[in-house]
GROMACS .gro file of C-alpha atoms in nm:
model
  145
    1MET     CA    1  -2.623  20.756  21.902
    2SER     CA    2  -2.686  20.980  21.610
    3GLN     CA    3  -2.896  20.911  21.316
    4PRO     CA    4  -2.754  20.883  20.978
    5ALA     CA    5  -2.826  21.185  20.745
    6THR     CA    6  -3.064  21.087  20.487
    7PRO     CA    7  -3.002  21.273  20.160
    8HIS     CA    8  -3.257  21.551  20.076
    9ARG     CA    9  -3.426  21.480  19.747
   10PRO     CA   10  -3.546  21.789  19.557
   11SER     CA   11  -3.911  21.782  19.475
   12ALA     CA   12  -4.032  21.658  19.140
   13ALA     CA   13  -4.268  21.954  19.107
   14TYR     CA   14  -3.994  22.169  18.943
   15ARG     CA   15  -3.948  21.894  18.683
   16TYR     CA   16  -4.317  21.893  18.622
   17LEU     CA   17  -4.345  22.264  18.599
   18PHE     CA   18  -4.037  22.289  18.373
   19VAL     CA   19  -4.186  22.013  18.133
   20GLY     CA   20  -4.536  22.183  18.151
   21VAL     CA   21  -4.387  22.527  18.039
   22LEU     CA   22  -4.180  22.375  17.776
   23GLY     CA   23  -4.500  22.209  17.635
   24LEU     CA   24  -4.682  22.520  17.627
   25VAL     CA   25  -4.401  22.695  17.450
   26VAL     CA   26  -4.378  22.420  17.175
   27GLY     CA   27  -4.745  22.409  17.126
   28LEU     CA   28  -4.768  22.812  17.091
   29ILE     CA   29  -4.487  22.791  16.825
   30ALA     CA   30  -4.635  22.507  16.644
   31THR     CA   31  -4.993  22.687  16.654
   32VAL     CA   32  -4.822  23.010  16.534
   33MET     CA   33  -4.638  22.804  16.238
   34VAL     CA   34  -4.982  22.622  16.153
   35SER     CA   35  -5.186  22.950  16.134
   36ARG     CA   36  -4.915  23.121  15.930
   37ALA     CA   37  -4.922  22.831  15.676
   38ILE     CA   38  -5.287  22.848  15.634
   39GLN     CA   39  -5.284  23.217  15.606
   40ALA     CA   40  -5.022  23.192  15.333
   41ARG     CA   41  -5.264  22.987  15.133
   42GLN     CA   42  -5.545  23.202  15.151
   43ASP     CA   43  -5.586  23.480  14.886
   44PRO     CA   44  -5.587  23.832  15.031
   45PHE     CA   45  -5.741  24.004  14.741
   46PRO     CA   46  -6.091  23.960  14.816
   47ASP     CA   47  -6.062  24.111  15.179
   48ALA     CA   48  -5.844  24.391  15.062
   49LEU     CA   49  -6.065  24.496  14.792
   50MET     CA   50  -6.367  24.510  15.030
   51HIS     CA   51  -6.187  24.693  15.274
   52VAL     CA   52  -6.047  24.953  15.029
   53MET     CA   53  -6.406  24.997  14.897
   54ASN     CA   54  -6.545  25.025  15.238
   55ARG     CA   55  -6.285  25.272  15.323
   56GLN     CA   56  -6.374  25.502  15.027
   57VAL     CA   57  -6.749  25.492  15.130
   58GLN     CA   58  -6.640  25.585  15.473
   59LEU     CA   59  -6.447  25.878  15.339
   60LEU     CA   60  -6.743  26.007  15.140
   61GLN     CA   61  -6.955  25.979  15.470
   62ASP     CA   62  -6.679  26.185  15.642
   63ALA     CA   63  -6.686  26.444  15.382
   64GLN     CA   64  -7.081  26.460  15.416
   65ALA     CA   65  -7.037  26.499  15.813
   66GLN     CA   66  -6.792  26.775  15.772
   67ASN     CA   67  -7.016  26.934  15.510
   68ARG     CA   68  -6.739  26.899  15.246
   69CYS     CA   69  -6.983  26.804  14.962
   70THR     CA   70  -6.814  26.949  14.663
   71LEU     CA   71  -6.727  26.777  14.333
   72ALA     CA   72  -6.355  26.774  14.430
   73ASP     CA   73  -6.457  26.580  14.759
   74SER     CA   74  -6.673  26.334  14.583
   75VAL     CA   75  -6.557  26.257  14.227
   76PRO     CA   76  -6.228  26.122  14.310
   77ARG     CA   77  -6.386  25.881  14.565
   78LEU     CA   78  -6.651  25.776  14.324
   79GLN     CA   79  -6.394  25.731  14.052
   80THR     CA   80  -6.183  25.496  14.280
   81LEU     CA   81  -6.491  25.303  14.380
   82ARG     CA   82  -6.592  25.262  14.018
   83SER     CA   83  -6.259  25.137  13.904
   84LEU     CA   84  -6.226  24.898  14.203
   85SER     CA   85  -6.584  24.773  14.135
   86ASN     CA   86  -6.427  24.629  13.798
   87ASP     CA   87  -6.222  24.392  13.990
   88VAL     CA   88  -6.503  24.235  14.197
   89ASP     CA   89  -6.528  23.953  13.958
   90LEU     CA   90  -6.160  23.888  13.984
   91ALA     CA   91  -6.182  23.902  14.359
   92PHE     CA   92  -6.439  23.613  14.365
   93PRO     CA   93  -6.381  23.394  14.093
   94GLY     CA   94  -6.608  23.124  14.222
   95LEU     CA   95  -6.909  23.348  14.201
   96LYS     CA   96  -6.823  23.455  13.830
   97ASP     CA   97  -7.082  23.230  13.684
   98SER     CA   98  -7.353  23.332  13.951
   99GLN     CA   99  -7.645  23.526  13.778
  100GLY     CA  100  -7.723  23.687  14.136
  101PHE     CA  101  -7.370  23.786  14.205
  102GLN     CA  102  -7.356  23.937  13.873
  103GLN     CA  103  -7.680  24.128  13.907
  104HIS     CA  104  -7.537  24.291  14.237
  105ALA     CA  105  -7.203  24.373  14.068
  106SER     CA  106  -7.386  24.526  13.773
  107ALA     CA  107  -7.624  24.715  14.024
  108LEU     CA  108  -7.343  24.867  14.200
  109ARG     CA  109  -7.159  24.951  13.895
  110ALA     CA  110  -7.465  25.127  13.742
  111THR     CA  111  -7.504  25.332  14.065
  112LEU     CA  112  -7.133  25.451  14.035
  113ASN     CA  113  -7.169  25.511  13.664
  114GLN     CA  114  -7.484  25.729  13.726
  115ALA     CA  115  -7.306  25.906  14.016
  116LEU     CA  116  -7.000  25.985  13.775
  117VAL     CA  117  -7.232  26.117  13.505
  118ALA     CA  118  -7.437  26.332  13.752
  119PRO     CA  119  -7.219  26.357  14.081
  120PRO     CA  120  -7.377  26.506  14.388
  121THR     CA  121  -7.308  26.866  14.434
  122ASP     CA  122  -7.467  26.912  14.792
  123CYS     CA  123  -7.468  26.709  15.114
  124VAL     CA  124  -7.820  26.587  15.078
  125GLY     CA  125  -7.749  26.432  14.720
  126MET     CA  126  -7.414  26.295  14.866
  127GLY     CA  127  -7.604  26.143  15.163
  128GLN     CA  128  -7.840  25.971  14.917
  129LEU     CA  129  -7.571  25.842  14.693
  130VAL     CA  130  -7.375  25.697  14.996
  131GLU     CA  131  -7.688  25.527  15.124
  132LYS     CA  132  -7.761  25.387  14.760
  133ILE     CA  133  -7.397  25.243  14.749
  134GLN     CA  134  -7.420  25.100  15.097
  135ASN     CA  135  -7.757  24.927  15.003
  136ASP     CA  136  -7.607  24.781  14.699
  137CYS     CA  137  -7.320  24.650  14.889
  138LYS     CA  138  -7.550  24.517  15.182
  139ALA     CA  139  -7.761  24.341  14.936
  140CYS     CA  140  -7.470  24.140  14.796
  141HIS     CA  141  -7.324  24.061  15.125
  142GLN     CA  142  -7.675  23.938  15.221
  143ASP     CA  143  -7.685  23.691  14.953
  144PHE     CA  144  -7.312  23.589  14.924
  145ARG     CA  145  -7.150  23.635  15.260
   0.00000   0.00000   0.00000
Protein backbone atom coordinates (compact mmCIF):
# COMPACT_ATOMS: atom_id res chain seq x y z
CA MET A 1 0.00 0.00 0.00
CA SER A 2 1.46 3.21 -1.03
CA GLN A 3 0.65 6.44 0.61
CA PRO A 4 -0.78 9.26 -1.47
CA ALA A 5 1.79 11.92 -2.35
CA THR A 6 1.27 15.10 -0.40
CA PRO A 7 1.85 18.26 -2.37
CA HIS A 8 5.00 20.11 -1.31
CA ARG A 9 4.21 23.75 -0.45
CA PRO A 10 7.04 26.24 -0.68
CA SER A 11 7.89 28.04 2.50
CA ALA A 12 6.24 31.40 3.16
CA ALA A 13 9.62 32.79 4.25
CA TYR A 14 10.46 33.82 0.69
CA ARG A 15 7.29 35.86 0.46
CA TYR A 16 8.06 37.58 3.76
CA LEU A 17 11.62 38.26 2.62
CA PHE A 18 10.37 39.74 -0.67
CA VAL A 19 7.83 41.96 1.07
CA GLY A 20 10.45 43.07 3.62
CA VAL A 21 13.00 43.98 0.93
CA LEU A 22 10.31 45.74 -1.08
CA GLY A 23 9.32 47.74 2.03
CA LEU A 24 12.95 48.75 2.62
CA VAL A 25 13.37 49.92 -0.98
CA VAL A 26 10.11 51.92 -0.92
CA GLY A 27 11.08 53.41 2.46
CA LEU A 28 14.51 54.40 1.16
CA ILE A 29 13.04 56.05 -1.92
CA ALA A 30 10.48 57.93 0.18
CA THR A 31 13.20 59.11 2.58
CA VAL A 32 15.32 60.44 -0.29
CA MET A 33 12.34 62.22 -1.82
CA VAL A 34 11.39 63.88 1.49
CA SER A 35 14.98 64.93 2.22
CA ARG A 36 15.33 66.42 -1.27
CA ALA A 37 12.08 68.35 -0.83
CA ILE A 38 13.28 69.74 2.49
CA GLN A 39 16.68 70.59 1.01
CA ALA A 40 15.05 72.40 -1.92
CA ARG A 41 13.23 74.72 0.49
CA GLN A 42 16.41 75.77 2.28
CA ASP A 43 18.46 78.71 1.10
CA PRO A 44 22.01 77.57 0.27
CA PHE A 45 23.38 81.13 0.26
CA PRO A 46 24.27 81.48 3.98
CA ASP A 47 26.22 78.21 4.11
CA ALA A 48 27.87 78.89 0.77
CA LEU A 49 28.96 82.36 1.86
CA MET A 50 30.46 81.02 5.08
CA HIS A 51 32.26 78.23 3.21
CA VAL A 52 33.79 80.63 0.68
CA MET A 53 34.89 83.06 3.40
CA ASN A 54 36.37 80.20 5.40
CA ARG A 55 38.24 78.96 2.33
CA GLN A 56 39.74 82.42 1.73
CA VAL A 57 41.01 82.51 5.32
CA GLN A 58 42.44 79.00 4.88
CA LEU A 59 44.25 80.13 1.74
CA LEU A 60 45.80 83.00 3.72
CA GLN A 61 46.91 80.48 6.35
CA ASP A 62 48.32 78.18 3.68
CA ALA A 63 50.28 81.04 2.13
CA GLN A 64 51.70 81.88 5.54
CA ALA A 65 52.63 78.24 6.19
CA GLN A 66 54.43 78.14 2.83
CA ASN A 67 56.23 81.41 3.66
CA ARG A 68 54.48 83.20 0.79
CA CYS A 69 53.53 86.39 2.56
CA THR A 70 53.88 89.01 -0.15
CA LEU A 71 51.26 91.57 -1.05
CA ALA A 72 50.48 89.56 -4.19
CA ASP A 73 49.57 86.60 -1.98
CA SER A 74 47.48 88.41 0.60
CA VAL A 75 45.74 91.37 -1.06
CA PRO A 76 43.54 89.39 -3.49
CA ARG A 77 42.31 87.19 -0.63
CA LEU A 78 41.65 90.22 1.56
CA GLN A 79 39.76 91.96 -1.24
CA THR A 80 37.62 88.87 -1.74
CA LEU A 81 36.92 88.60 1.97
CA ARG A 82 36.01 92.27 2.15
CA SER A 83 33.68 91.98 -0.81
CA LEU A 84 32.01 88.88 0.65
CA SER A 85 31.62 90.56 4.03
CA ASN A 86 29.19 93.00 2.37
CA ASP A 87 26.82 90.09 1.77
CA VAL A 88 26.69 88.85 5.36
CA ASP A 89 23.56 90.93 6.00
CA LEU A 90 21.90 89.51 2.89
CA ALA A 91 22.77 85.96 3.90
CA PHE A 92 21.13 86.29 7.30
CA PRO A 93 18.08 88.52 6.84
CA GLY A 94 16.61 87.38 10.16
CA LEU A 95 19.56 88.93 11.97
CA LYS A 96 19.56 92.17 10.01
CA ASP A 97 17.97 94.09 12.89
CA SER A 98 20.12 92.51 15.60
CA GLN A 99 22.48 95.05 17.07
CA GLY A 100 24.91 92.33 18.20
CA PHE A 101 25.04 90.81 14.73
CA GLN A 102 25.63 94.21 13.16
CA GLN A 103 28.46 94.88 15.62
CA HIS A 104 30.15 91.60 14.72
CA ALA A 105 29.73 92.23 10.99
CA SER A 106 31.09 95.77 11.40
CA ALA A 107 34.07 94.50 13.38
CA LEU A 108 34.94 92.05 10.61
CA ARG A 109 34.57 94.75 7.96
CA ALA A 110 36.74 97.12 9.99
CA THR A 111 39.44 94.48 10.34
CA LEU A 112 39.39 93.85 6.59
CA ASN A 113 39.32 97.58 5.77
CA GLN A 114 42.33 98.14 8.00
CA ALA A 115 44.11 95.17 6.41
CA LEU A 116 43.51 96.54 2.93
CA VAL A 117 44.78 100.00 3.90
CA ALA A 118 47.94 98.52 5.39
CA PRO A 119 48.28 94.92 4.15
CA PRO A 120 50.73 92.65 5.94
CA THR A 121 54.12 92.52 4.26
CA ASP A 122 55.59 89.64 6.23
CA CYS A 123 54.46 86.31 7.64
CA VAL A 124 54.28 87.58 11.21
CA GLY A 125 51.87 90.32 10.18
CA MET A 126 49.84 87.89 8.09
CA GLY A 127 49.61 85.49 11.01
CA GLN A 128 48.35 88.26 13.28
CA LEU A 129 45.82 89.36 10.67
CA VAL A 130 44.52 85.81 10.11
CA GLU A 131 44.15 85.39 13.87
CA LYS A 132 42.23 88.67 14.11
CA ILE A 133 39.89 87.65 11.26
CA GLN A 134 39.31 84.25 12.85
CA ASN A 135 38.59 85.88 16.21
CA ASP A 136 36.02 88.19 14.57
CA CYS A 137 34.35 85.20 12.92
CA LYS A 138 34.50 83.10 16.07
CA ALA A 139 32.90 85.85 18.17
CA CYS A 140 29.94 86.05 15.81
CA HIS A 141 29.57 82.28 15.59
CA GLN A 142 29.57 81.97 19.37
CA ASP A 143 26.70 84.42 19.64
CA PHE A 144 24.61 83.47 16.62
CA ARG A 145 25.26 79.89 15.64
